[in-house]
Coordinates of N, CA and C in Angstrom, one line a residue:
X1 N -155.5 -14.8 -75.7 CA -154.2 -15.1 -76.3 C -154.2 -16.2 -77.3
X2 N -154.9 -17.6 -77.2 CA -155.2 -18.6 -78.2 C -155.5 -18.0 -79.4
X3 N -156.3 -17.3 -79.3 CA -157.3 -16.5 -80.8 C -155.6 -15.7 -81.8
X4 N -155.7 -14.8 -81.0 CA -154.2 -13.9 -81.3 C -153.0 -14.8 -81.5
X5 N -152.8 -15.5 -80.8 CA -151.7 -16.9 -81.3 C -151.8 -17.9 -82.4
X6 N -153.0 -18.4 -82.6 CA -153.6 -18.8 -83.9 C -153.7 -18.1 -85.1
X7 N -153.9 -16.2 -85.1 CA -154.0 -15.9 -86.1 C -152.8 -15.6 -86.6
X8 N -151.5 -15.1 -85.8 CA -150.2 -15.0 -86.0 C -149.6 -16.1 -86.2
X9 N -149.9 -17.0 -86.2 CA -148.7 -18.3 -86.7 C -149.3 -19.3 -87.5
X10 N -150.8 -18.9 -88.1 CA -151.4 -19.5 -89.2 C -150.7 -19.5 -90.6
X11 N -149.8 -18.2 -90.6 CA -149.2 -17.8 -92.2 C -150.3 -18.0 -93.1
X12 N -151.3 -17.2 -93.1 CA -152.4 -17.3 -94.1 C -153.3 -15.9 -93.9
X13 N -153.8 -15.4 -94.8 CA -154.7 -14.4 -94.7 C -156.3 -14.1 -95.2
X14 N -156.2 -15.5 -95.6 CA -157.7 -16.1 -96.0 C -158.4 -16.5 -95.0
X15 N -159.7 -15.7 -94.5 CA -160.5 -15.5 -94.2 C -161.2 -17.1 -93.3
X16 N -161.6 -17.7 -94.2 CA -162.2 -19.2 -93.9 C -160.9 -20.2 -93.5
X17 N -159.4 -20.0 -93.8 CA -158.2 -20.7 -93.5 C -158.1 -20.3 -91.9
X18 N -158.5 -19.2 -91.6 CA -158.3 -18.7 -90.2 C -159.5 -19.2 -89.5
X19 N -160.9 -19.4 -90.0 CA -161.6 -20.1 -88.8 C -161.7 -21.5 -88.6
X20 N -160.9 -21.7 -89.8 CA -160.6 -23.5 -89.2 C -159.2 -23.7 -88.4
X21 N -158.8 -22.6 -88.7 CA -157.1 -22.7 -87.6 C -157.7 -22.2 -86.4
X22 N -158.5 -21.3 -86.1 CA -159.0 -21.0 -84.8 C -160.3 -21.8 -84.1
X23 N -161.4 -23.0 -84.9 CA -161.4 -23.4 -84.5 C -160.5 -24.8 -83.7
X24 N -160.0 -24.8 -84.4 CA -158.8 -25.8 -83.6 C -158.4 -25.4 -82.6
X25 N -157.7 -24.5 -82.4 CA -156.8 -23.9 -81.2 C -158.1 -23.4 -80.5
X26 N -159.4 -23.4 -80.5 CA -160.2 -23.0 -79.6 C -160.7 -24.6 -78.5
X27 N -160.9 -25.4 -80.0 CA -161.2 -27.0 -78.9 C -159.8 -27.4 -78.4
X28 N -158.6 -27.2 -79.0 CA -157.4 -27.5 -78.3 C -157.3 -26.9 -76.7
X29 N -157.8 -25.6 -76.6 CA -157.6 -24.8 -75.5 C -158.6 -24.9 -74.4
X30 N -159.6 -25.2 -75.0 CA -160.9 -25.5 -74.2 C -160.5 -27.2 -73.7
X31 N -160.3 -28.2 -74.3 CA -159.3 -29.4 -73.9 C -158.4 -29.0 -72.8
X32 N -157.2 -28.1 -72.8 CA -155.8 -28.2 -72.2 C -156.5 -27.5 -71.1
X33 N -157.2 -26.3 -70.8 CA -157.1 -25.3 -69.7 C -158.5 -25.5 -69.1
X34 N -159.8 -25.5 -69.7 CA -160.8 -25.3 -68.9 C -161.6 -26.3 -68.2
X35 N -161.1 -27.4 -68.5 CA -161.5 -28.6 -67.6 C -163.2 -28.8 -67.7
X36 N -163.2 -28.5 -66.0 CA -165.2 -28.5 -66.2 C -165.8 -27.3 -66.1
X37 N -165.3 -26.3 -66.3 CA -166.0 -25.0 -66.0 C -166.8 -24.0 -67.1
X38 N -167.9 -24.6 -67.2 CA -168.7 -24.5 -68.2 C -168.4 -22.7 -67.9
X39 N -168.7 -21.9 -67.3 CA -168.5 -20.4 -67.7 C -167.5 -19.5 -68.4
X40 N -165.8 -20.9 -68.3 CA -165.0 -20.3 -68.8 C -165.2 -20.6 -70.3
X41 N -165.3 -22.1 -70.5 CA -165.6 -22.5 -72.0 C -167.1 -22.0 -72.6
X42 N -168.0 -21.2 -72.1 CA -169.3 -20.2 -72.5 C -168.3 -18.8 -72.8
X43 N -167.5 -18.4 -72.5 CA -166.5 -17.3 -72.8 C -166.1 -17.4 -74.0
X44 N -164.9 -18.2 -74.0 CA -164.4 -18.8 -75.5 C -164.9 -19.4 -76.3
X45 N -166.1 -19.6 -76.1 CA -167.0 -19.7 -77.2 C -167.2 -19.0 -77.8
X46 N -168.4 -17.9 -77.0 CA -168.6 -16.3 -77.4 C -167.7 -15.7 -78.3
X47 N -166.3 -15.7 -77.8 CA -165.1 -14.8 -78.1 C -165.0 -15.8 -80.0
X48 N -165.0 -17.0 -80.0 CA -164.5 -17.7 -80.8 C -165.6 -17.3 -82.0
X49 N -167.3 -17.6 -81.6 CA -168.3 -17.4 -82.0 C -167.9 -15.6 -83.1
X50 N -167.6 -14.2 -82.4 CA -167.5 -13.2 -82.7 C -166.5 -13.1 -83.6
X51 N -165.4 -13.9 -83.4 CA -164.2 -14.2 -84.9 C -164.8 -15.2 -85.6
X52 N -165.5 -15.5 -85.5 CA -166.1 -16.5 -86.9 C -167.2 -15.1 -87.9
X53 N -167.8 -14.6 -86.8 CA -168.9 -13.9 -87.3 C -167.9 -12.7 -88.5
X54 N -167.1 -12.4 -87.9 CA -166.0 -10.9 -88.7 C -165.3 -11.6 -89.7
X55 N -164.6 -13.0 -89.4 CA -163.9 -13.3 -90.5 C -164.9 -13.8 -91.7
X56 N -165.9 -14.4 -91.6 CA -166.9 -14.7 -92.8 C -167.4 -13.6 -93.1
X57 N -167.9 -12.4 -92.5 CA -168.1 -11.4 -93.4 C -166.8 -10.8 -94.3
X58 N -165.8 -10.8 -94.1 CA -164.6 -10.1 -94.3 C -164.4 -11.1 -95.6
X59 N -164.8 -12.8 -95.3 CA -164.4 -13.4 -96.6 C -165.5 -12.8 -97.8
X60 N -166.8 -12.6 -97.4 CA -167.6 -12.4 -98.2 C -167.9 -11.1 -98.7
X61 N -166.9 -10.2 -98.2 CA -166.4 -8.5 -98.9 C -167.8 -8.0 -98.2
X62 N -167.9 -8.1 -97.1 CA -169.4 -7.4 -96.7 C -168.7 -6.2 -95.9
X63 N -167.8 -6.7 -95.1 CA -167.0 -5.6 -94.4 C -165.4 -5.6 -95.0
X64 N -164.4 -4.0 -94.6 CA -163.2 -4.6 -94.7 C -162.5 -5.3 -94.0
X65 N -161.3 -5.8 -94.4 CA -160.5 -6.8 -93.7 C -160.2 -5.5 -92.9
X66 N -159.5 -6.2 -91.9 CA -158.8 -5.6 -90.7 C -157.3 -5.6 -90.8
X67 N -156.6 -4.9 -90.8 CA -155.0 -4.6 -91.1 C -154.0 -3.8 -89.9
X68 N -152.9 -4.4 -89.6 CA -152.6 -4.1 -88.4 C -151.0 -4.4 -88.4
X69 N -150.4 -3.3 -87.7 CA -149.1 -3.4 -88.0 C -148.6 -3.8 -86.5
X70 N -147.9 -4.9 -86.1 CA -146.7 -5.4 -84.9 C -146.1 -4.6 -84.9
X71 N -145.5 -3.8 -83.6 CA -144.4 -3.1 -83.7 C -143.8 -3.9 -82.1
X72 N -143.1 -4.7 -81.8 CA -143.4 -4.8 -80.3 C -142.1 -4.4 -79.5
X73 N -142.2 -4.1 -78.4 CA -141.5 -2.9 -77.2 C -139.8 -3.7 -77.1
X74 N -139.3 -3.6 -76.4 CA -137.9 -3.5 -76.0 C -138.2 -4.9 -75.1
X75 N -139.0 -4.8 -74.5 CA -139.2 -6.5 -73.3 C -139.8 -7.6 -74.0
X76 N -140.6 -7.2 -75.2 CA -141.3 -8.3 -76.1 C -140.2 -9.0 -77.4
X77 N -139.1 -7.9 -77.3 CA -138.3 -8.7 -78.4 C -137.4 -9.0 -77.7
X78 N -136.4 -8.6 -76.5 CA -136.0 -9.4 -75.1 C -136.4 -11.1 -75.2
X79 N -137.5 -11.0 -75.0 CA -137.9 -11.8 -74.2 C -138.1 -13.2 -75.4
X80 N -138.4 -12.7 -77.1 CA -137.9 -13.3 -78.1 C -136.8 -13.8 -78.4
X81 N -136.1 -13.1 -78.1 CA -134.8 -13.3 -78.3 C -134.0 -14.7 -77.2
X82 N -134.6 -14.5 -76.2 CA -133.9 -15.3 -74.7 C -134.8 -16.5 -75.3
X83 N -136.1 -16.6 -75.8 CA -136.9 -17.7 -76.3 C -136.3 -18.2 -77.2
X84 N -136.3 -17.9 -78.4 CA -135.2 -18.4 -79.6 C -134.0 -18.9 -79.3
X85 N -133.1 -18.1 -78.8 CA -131.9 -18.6 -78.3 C -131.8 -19.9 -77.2
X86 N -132.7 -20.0 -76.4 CA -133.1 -21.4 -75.8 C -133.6 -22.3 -76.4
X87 N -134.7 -22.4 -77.6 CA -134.8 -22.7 -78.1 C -134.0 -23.8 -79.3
X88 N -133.8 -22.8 -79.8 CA -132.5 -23.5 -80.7 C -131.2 -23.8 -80.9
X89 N -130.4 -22.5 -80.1 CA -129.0 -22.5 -80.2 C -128.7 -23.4 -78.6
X90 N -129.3 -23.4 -77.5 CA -128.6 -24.0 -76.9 C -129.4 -25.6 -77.2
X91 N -130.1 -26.1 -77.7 CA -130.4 -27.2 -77.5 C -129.8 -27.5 -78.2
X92 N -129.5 -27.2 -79.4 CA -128.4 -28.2 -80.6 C -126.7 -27.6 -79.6
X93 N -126.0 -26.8 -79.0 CA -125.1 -27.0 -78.2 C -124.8 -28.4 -77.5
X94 N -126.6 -28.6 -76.3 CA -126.7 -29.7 -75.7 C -126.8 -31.0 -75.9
X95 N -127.9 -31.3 -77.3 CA -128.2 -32.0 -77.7 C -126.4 -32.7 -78.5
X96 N -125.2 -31.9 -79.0 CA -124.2 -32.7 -79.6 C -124.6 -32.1 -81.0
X97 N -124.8 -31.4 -81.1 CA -125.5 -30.9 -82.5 C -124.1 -29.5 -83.5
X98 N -123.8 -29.1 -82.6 CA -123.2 -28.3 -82.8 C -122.0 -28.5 -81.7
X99 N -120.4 -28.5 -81.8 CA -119.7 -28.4 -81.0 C -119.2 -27.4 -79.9
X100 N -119.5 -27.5 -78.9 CA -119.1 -26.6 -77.4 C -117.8 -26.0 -77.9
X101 N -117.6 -24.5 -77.9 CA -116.1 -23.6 -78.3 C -115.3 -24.2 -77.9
X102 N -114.1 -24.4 -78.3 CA -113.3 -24.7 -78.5 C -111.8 -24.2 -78.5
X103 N -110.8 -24.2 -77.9 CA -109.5 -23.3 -78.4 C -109.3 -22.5 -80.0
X104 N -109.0 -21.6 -80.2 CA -109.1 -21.0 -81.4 C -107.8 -21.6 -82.4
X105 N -106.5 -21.5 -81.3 CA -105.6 -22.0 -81.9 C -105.9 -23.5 -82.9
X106 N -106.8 -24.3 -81.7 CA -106.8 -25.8 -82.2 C -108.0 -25.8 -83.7
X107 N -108.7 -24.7 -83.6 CA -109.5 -24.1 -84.7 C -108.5 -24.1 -86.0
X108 N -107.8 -23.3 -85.8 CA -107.1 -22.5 -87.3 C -106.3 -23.7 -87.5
X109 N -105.7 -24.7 -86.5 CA -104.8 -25.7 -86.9 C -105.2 -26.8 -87.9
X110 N -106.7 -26.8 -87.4 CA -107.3 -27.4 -88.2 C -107.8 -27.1 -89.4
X111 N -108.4 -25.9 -89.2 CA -108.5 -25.4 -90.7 C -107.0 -25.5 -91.9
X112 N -105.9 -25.1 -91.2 CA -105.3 -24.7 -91.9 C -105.1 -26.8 -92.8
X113 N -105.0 -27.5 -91.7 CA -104.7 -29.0 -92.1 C -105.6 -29.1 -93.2
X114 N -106.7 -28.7 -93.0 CA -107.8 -28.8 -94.3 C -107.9 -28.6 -95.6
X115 N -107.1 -27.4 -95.3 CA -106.8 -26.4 -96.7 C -105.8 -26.7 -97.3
X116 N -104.9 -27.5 -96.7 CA -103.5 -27.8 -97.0 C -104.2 -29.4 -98.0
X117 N -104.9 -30.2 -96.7 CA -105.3 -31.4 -97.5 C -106.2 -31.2 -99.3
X118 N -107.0 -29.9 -98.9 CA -107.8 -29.6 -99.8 C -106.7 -29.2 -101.4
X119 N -106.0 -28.6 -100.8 CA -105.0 -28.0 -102.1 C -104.1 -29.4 -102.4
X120 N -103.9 -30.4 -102.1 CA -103.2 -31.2 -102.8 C -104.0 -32.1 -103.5
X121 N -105.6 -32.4 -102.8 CA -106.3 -33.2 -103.5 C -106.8 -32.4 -105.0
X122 N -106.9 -31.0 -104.5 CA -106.8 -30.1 -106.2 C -105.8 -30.3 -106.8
X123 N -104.5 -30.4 -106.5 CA -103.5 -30.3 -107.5 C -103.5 -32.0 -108.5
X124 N -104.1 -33.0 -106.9 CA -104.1 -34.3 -108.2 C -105.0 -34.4 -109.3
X125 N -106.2 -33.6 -108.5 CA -107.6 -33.3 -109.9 C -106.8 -33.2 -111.1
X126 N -106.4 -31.9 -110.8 CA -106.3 -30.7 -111.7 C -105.0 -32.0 -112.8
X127 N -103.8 -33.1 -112.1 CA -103.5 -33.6 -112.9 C -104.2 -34.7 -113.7
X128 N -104.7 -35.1 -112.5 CA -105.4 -36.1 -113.8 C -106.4 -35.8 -115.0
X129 N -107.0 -33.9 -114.6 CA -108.0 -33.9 -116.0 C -106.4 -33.9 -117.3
X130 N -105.4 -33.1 -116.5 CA -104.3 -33.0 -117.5 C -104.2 -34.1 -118.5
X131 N -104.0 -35.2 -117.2 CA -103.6 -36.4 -118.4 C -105.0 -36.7 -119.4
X132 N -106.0 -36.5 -118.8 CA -107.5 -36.8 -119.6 C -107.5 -36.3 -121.1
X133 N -107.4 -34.5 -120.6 CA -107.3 -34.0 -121.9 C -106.1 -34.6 -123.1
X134 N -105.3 -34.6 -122.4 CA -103.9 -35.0 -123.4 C -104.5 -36.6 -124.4
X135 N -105.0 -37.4 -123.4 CA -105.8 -38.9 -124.0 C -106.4 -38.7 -125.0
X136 N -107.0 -37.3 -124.5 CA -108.6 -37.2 -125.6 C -107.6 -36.8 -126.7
X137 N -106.9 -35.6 -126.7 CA -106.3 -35.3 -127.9 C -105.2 -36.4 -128.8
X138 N -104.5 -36.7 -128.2 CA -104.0 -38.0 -129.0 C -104.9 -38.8 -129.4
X139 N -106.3 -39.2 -128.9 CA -107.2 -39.8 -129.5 C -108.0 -39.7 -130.7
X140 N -107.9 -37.8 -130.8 CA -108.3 -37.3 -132.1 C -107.1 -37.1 -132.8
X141 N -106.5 -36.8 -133.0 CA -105.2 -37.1 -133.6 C -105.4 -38.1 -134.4
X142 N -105.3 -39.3 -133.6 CA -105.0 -40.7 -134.2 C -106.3 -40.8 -135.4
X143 N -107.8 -40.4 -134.6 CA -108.6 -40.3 -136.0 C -108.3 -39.6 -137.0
X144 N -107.7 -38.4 -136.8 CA -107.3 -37.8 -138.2 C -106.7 -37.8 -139.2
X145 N -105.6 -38.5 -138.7 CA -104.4 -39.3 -139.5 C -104.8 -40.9 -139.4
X146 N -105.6 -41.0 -140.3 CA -106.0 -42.5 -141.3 C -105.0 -42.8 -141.6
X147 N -103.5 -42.3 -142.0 CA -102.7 -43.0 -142.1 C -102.0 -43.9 -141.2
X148 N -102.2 -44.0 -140.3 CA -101.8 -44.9 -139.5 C -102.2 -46.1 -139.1
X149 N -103.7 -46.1 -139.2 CA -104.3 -47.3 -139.6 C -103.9 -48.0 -140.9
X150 N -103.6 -47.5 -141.8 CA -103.4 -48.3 -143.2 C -101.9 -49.0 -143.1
X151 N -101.5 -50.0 -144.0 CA -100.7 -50.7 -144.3 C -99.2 -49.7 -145.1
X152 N -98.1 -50.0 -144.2 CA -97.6 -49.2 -144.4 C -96.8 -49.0 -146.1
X153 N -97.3 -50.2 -147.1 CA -97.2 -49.8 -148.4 C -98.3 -48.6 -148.6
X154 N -99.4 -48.9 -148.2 CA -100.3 -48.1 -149.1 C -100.1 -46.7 -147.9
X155 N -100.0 -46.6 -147.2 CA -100.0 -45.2 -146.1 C -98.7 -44.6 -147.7
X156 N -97.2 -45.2 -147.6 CA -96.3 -45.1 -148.9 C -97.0 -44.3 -150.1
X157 N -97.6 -45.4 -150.7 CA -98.2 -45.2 -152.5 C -99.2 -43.5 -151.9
X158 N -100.0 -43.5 -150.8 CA -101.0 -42.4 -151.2 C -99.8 -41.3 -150.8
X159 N -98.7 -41.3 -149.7 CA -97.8 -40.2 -149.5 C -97.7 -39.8 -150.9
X160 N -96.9 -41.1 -151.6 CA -96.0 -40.4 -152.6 C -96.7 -41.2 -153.7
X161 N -97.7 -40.7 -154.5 CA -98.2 -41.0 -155.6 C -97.3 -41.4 -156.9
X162 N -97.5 -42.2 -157.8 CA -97.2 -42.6 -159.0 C -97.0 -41.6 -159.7
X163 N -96.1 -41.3 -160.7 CA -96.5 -40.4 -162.0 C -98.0 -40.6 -162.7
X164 N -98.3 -39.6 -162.5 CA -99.8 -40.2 -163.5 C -99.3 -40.0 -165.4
X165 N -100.4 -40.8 -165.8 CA -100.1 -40.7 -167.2 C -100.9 -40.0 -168.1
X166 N -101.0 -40.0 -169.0 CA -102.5 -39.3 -169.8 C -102.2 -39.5 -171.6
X167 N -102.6 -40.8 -171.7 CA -102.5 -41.6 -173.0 C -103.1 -41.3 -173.9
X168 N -104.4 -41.2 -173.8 CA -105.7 -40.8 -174.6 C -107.0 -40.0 -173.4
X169 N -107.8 -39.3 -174.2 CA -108.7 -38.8 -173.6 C -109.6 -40.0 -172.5
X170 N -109.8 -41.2 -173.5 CA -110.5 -42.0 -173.0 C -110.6 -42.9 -171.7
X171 N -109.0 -42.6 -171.9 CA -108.1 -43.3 -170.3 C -108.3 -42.6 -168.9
X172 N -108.4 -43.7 -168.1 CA -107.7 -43.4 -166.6 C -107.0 -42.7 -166.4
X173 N -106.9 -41.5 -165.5 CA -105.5 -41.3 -164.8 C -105.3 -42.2 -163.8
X174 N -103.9 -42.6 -163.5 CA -103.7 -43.8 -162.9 C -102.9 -43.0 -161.3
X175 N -103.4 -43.3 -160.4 CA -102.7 -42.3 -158.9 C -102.6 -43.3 -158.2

């Protein structure tokens, strides 16, 4: 089961990636279980030895790879399932991770407080880009009309121009 657990949770299908993942999980396992019993660790050696020998042919295209489809039974995905679920969803339960159910009422009460706080903090957005925009446009405005920067004779003289004259060819028009 080491060998078959190593190749399934390696996430790799390169050949030489898998006998350094499996040698690992072979000295890992020979470490945690076999203690002093040199016949068991002469086993998993053997066993480890014959996946080294298929996976380096298989890298070096001597033989095909080997391809194989998981399909697993009704007690194998059970028993996944009860794993997972212990795993993860109740330890973040226990752990404070996620909050223990709750009244539904005191649920929606709160949502609804939320949505209520949420829609007013939009409606101030939504006023202050109002006033933003409005700034910006009186802003351009104000650039556009130069007259308002100028002195209010001359803003006067360019409104309402002079009669112009035309004396001789040689002359100014006078505006």
């Amino acid at each position: 089961p080491w060998l078959k657990n190593t190749i399934l949770n390696s996430n790799t299908d390169c050949p030489f990636e898998l006998i350094l993942s499996a040698c690992q999980a072979k000295n890992e396992f020979i470490q945690d279980h076999c203690g002093g019993d040199q016949h068991l660790q002469d086993e998993i050696k053997a066993h480890y030895d014959g996946f080294v020998s298929w996976a380096w042919a298989v890298g070096h295209e001597m033989i095909e790879p080997l391809r194989f489809l998981v399909r697993p039974d009704d007690v194998e995905l059970k028993a996944h399932h009860l794993k997972v679920h212990t795993l993860t969803i109740l330890l973040l339960v226990t752990a404070g991770g996620v909050p223990a159910p709750v009244d539904l009422a005191a649920v929606m009460q709160q949502l609804t407080a939320s949505l209520s706080k949420s829609s007013e903090e939009t409606a101030n957005a939504n006023q202050i880009a109002r006033e933003v925009l409005e700034l910006k446009r009186e802003k351009e405005e104000t650039n556009r009309n130069r007259l308002k920067k100028l002195h209010g004779t001359a803003a006067t003289l360019i409104k309402m121009p002079p009669p112009t004259t035309k004396k001789h060819d040689s002359m100014v028009y006078i505006v």
